[in-house]
XYZ file of N, CA and C in Angstrom:
327
model
N 128.880 46.526 113.611
C 129.647 47.701 113.419
C 129.188 48.452 112.208
N 129.025 47.738 111.078
C 128.575 48.386 109.870
C 127.185 48.951 110.050
N 126.346 48.260 110.794
C 124.969 48.709 110.991
C 124.984 50.040 111.788
N 125.829 50.172 112.779
C 125.929 51.450 113.568
C 126.334 52.609 112.653
N 127.319 52.378 111.777
C 127.765 53.427 110.858
C 126.653 53.804 109.906
N 125.936 52.820 109.455
C 124.833 53.057 108.560
C 123.730 53.875 109.221
N 123.358 53.541 110.463
C 122.333 54.249 111.213
C 122.769 55.668 111.503
N 124.000 55.861 111.964
C 124.505 57.201 112.237
C 124.539 58.079 111.027
N 124.984 57.494 109.867
C 125.036 58.230 108.589
C 123.597 58.645 108.163
N 122.677 57.737 108.361
C 121.279 57.990 107.986
C 120.707 59.161 108.839
N 120.981 59.113 110.098
C 120.442 60.178 110.998
C 121.105 61.522 110.648
N 122.414 61.517 110.355
C 123.037 62.780 109.963
C 122.458 63.377 108.648
N 122.258 62.520 107.689
C 121.681 62.977 106.401
C 120.279 63.497 106.649
N 119.487 62.857 107.501
C 118.135 63.288 107.751
C 118.121 64.656 108.468
N 118.974 64.819 109.432
C 119.036 66.100 110.183
C 119.497 67.237 109.264
N 120.434 66.933 108.352
C 120.893 67.950 107.398
C 119.793 68.376 106.440
N 118.943 67.396 106.081
C 117.814 67.717 105.196
C 116.797 68.604 105.915
N 116.525 68.337 107.184
C 115.588 69.181 107.912
C 116.148 70.609 108.111
N 117.431 70.710 108.291
C 118.066 72.039 108.452
C 117.898 72.822 107.200
N 118.231 72.226 106.010
C 118.096 72.911 104.761
C 116.632 73.298 104.479
N 115.708 72.475 104.794
C 114.295 72.725 104.620
C 113.875 73.911 105.480
N 114.354 73.985 106.702
C 113.978 75.091 107.586
C 114.570 76.390 107.091
N 115.779 76.385 106.492
C 116.343 77.583 105.936
C 115.572 78.082 104.736
N 115.102 77.179 103.901
C 114.301 77.511 102.745
C 113.053 78.235 103.105
N 112.364 77.744 104.144
C 111.137 78.355 104.586
C 111.361 79.747 105.115
N 112.465 79.920 105.815
C 112.824 81.213 106.393
C 113.042 82.205 105.255
N 113.608 81.785 104.193
C 113.867 82.672 103.030
C 112.640 83.047 102.265
N 111.517 82.379 102.491
C 110.261 82.674 101.741
C 109.732 84.037 102.106
N 109.917 84.449 103.369
C 109.453 85.769 103.733
C 110.349 86.828 103.114
N 109.768 87.667 102.351
C 110.616 88.689 101.618
C 110.239 90.069 102.178
N 111.266 90.828 102.355
C 111.074 92.201 102.823
C 111.232 93.174 101.660
N 111.012 92.687 100.484
C 111.168 93.500 99.267
C 109.843 94.121 98.837
N 109.960 95.373 98.368
C 108.752 96.074 97.872
C 109.200 96.705 96.562
N 108.186 97.080 95.779
C 108.479 97.763 94.501
C 107.615 99.062 94.506
N 108.224 100.100 94.051
C 107.519 101.412 93.932
C 107.830 101.986 92.565
N 106.857 102.723 92.009
C 107.009 103.332 90.706
C 106.918 104.823 90.895
N 107.954 105.556 90.436
C 107.939 106.997 90.479
C 107.789 107.584 89.085
N 107.087 108.724 89.022
C 107.059 109.517 87.783
C 108.150 110.567 88.004
N 109.062 110.707 87.033
C 110.222 111.606 87.216
C 110.279 112.557 85.998
N 110.699 113.776 86.254
C 110.770 114.818 85.235
C 112.054 114.733 84.413
N 112.359 113.558 83.893
C 113.546 113.402 83.049
C 113.159 113.645 81.581
N 114.128 114.202 80.837
C 113.820 114.558 79.455
C 114.748 113.949 78.397
N 115.851 113.408 78.824
C 116.808 112.872 77.810
C 117.505 111.622 78.322
N 118.323 111.043 77.427
C 119.033 109.814 77.792
C 120.055 110.096 78.914
N 120.609 111.316 78.964
C 121.541 111.637 80.026
C 120.860 111.609 81.380
N 119.609 112.023 81.415
C 118.823 112.035 82.673
C 118.676 110.566 83.074
N 118.339 109.739 82.142
C 118.071 108.303 82.458
C 119.419 107.665 82.971
N 120.486 107.954 82.323
C 121.763 107.399 82.751
C 122.190 107.876 84.137
N 121.925 109.184 84.379
C 122.233 109.736 85.687
C 121.485 109.040 86.804
N 120.234 108.850 86.568
C 119.363 108.167 87.587
C 119.856 106.744 87.784
N 120.075 106.019 86.671
C 120.487 104.590 86.773
C 121.829 104.545 87.507
N 122.764 105.435 87.214
C 124.063 105.406 87.841
C 124.032 105.686 89.331
N 123.228 106.622 89.744
C 123.246 107.056 91.121
C 122.259 106.258 92.036
N 121.090 106.037 91.599
C 120.075 105.384 92.448
C 120.313 103.870 92.621
N 120.980 103.266 91.699
C 121.327 101.846 91.824
C 122.192 101.564 93.031
N 122.899 102.543 93.488
C 123.803 102.297 94.637
C 123.192 102.797 95.987
N 121.983 103.226 95.941
C 121.307 103.579 97.183
C 121.141 102.317 98.036
N 121.264 102.512 99.349
C 121.099 101.377 100.240
C 119.795 100.712 100.117
N 119.752 99.406 99.956
C 118.519 98.599 99.912
C 117.956 98.406 98.512
N 118.458 99.113 97.516
C 117.956 98.914 96.152
C 118.452 97.608 95.603
N 117.516 96.755 95.123
C 117.879 95.421 94.587
C 117.660 95.358 93.071
N 116.804 96.187 92.536
C 116.585 96.198 91.111
C 115.935 97.542 90.711
N 116.195 97.991 89.500
C 115.709 99.228 89.047
C 115.531 99.233 87.553
N 114.418 99.832 87.077
C 114.195 99.982 85.655
C 113.833 101.444 85.407
N 114.525 102.104 84.504
C 114.200 103.477 84.155
C 113.658 103.485 82.745
N 112.455 104.003 82.611
C 111.764 104.103 81.281
C 111.623 105.578 80.921
N 112.498 105.991 79.926
C 112.449 107.363 79.481
C 111.134 107.707 78.783
N 110.608 106.858 77.969
C 109.401 107.103 77.230
C 108.203 107.400 78.195
N 108.085 106.622 79.226
C 106.972 106.779 80.222
C 107.387 107.766 81.337
N 108.685 108.142 81.383
C 109.199 108.978 82.414
C 108.921 108.405 83.801
N 109.201 107.063 83.862
C 109.008 106.370 85.157
C 110.282 105.707 85.596
N 110.409 105.549 86.871
C 111.495 104.778 87.536
C 110.834 103.764 88.463
N 111.073 102.473 88.153
C 110.548 101.393 88.977
C 111.700 100.888 89.782
N 111.526 100.855 91.120
C 112.577 100.438 92.006
C 112.090 99.334 92.930
N 112.863 98.233 92.926
C 112.632 97.137 93.922
C 113.630 97.380 95.009
N 113.157 97.330 96.278
C 114.048 97.617 97.392
C 113.682 96.810 98.604
N 114.615 96.677 99.537
C 114.409 96.010 100.834
C 113.866 97.082 101.798
N 112.624 96.838 102.255
C 112.035 97.843 103.117
C 112.663 97.837 104.529
N 113.487 96.875 104.826
C 114.201 96.896 106.063
C 115.498 97.863 106.013
N 115.835 98.234 104.777
C 117.021 99.127 104.690
C 116.707 100.519 104.144
N 115.581 100.742 103.525
C 115.237 102.059 103.058
C 113.756 102.201 102.970
N 113.278 103.382 102.585
C 111.881 103.657 102.467
C 111.613 104.327 101.127
N 110.300 104.434 100.764
C 109.888 105.115 99.577
C 110.329 106.582 99.627
N 110.134 107.204 100.821
C 110.490 108.630 101.009
C 111.996 108.877 100.768
N 112.801 107.963 101.272
C 114.264 108.084 101.093
C 114.671 107.954 99.617
N 114.014 107.033 98.935
C 114.308 106.856 97.497
C 113.853 108.067 96.715
N 112.666 108.606 97.048
C 112.160 109.765 96.405
C 113.103 110.974 96.631
N 113.615 111.094 97.874
C 114.538 112.183 98.190
C 115.879 112.072 97.425
N 116.310 110.833 97.191
C 117.535 110.591 96.536
C 117.435 111.033 95.060
N 116.282 110.761 94.448
C 116.058 111.185 93.038
C 115.919 112.727 92.994
N 115.198 113.284 93.945
C 115.044 114.747 93.986
C 116.406 115.442 94.195
N 117.289 114.804 94.894
C 118.641 115.348 95.155
C 119.396 115.472 93.824
N 119.032 114.680 92.879
C 119.664 114.741 91.528
C 119.146 115.892 90.697
N 118.063 116.538 91.189
C 117.513 117.678 90.508
C 116.266 117.469 89.724
N 115.550 116.359 90.009
C 114.353 116.019 89.247
C 113.106 116.184 90.185
N 111.984 116.506 89.525
C 110.719 116.456 90.259
C 110.219 115.010 90.260
N 109.751 114.570 91.372
C 109.419 113.165 91.569
C 108.043 113.065 92.250
N 107.271 112.096 91.755
C 105.984 111.790 92.379
C 105.813 110.270 92.372
N 105.216 109.750 93.432
C 104.925 108.334 93.467
C 103.754 108.096 92.516
N 103.964 107.216 91.540
C 102.989 106.954 90.523
C 101.816 106.242 91.094
N 102.076 105.249 91.926
C 100.988 104.432 92.565
C 101.158 104.534 94.081
N 100.088 104.799 94.715
C 100.111 104.794 96.178
C 100.232 103.387 96.713
N 99.653 102.454 95.909
C 99.709 101.067 96.299
C 101.039 100.432 95.946
N 101.779 100.025 96.954
C 103.040 99.362 96.700
C 102.859 97.952 96.253
N 103.698 97.525 95.259
C 103.592 96.216 94.698
C 104.537 95.322 95.445
N 104.021 94.308 96.094
C 104.924 93.442 96.870
C 105.691 92.504 95.916
N 106.983 92.413 96.127
C 107.863 91.617 95.280
C 107.448 90.147 95.306
N 107.527 89.476 94.210
C 107.230 88.054 94.158
C 108.522 87.279 94.379
N 108.632 86.531 95.416
C 109.731 85.714 95.674
C 109.379 84.599 96.591
């Protein structure tokens, strides 16, 4: 009787381990991309306005606004938004926007 319980417990633990391992491998594929925009911002209020509004755009997972370089670096899920949509969202705030690099940087995860 004890041996049956031990074997069943061992099998359950083993199957749980395989399930967790399979989920980890599935999570390795990332749909995140990073794009860098050059933006015509001139002051800290511009920086705050972009940070406040673009952070809530659908698909945005991380964002860095650099006033000195006049750049906005956005990490986003490409399954939820596109570079063009993000560019349009910044332009809607009243800024001139250009993609700084044509080559998208794939997120490391």
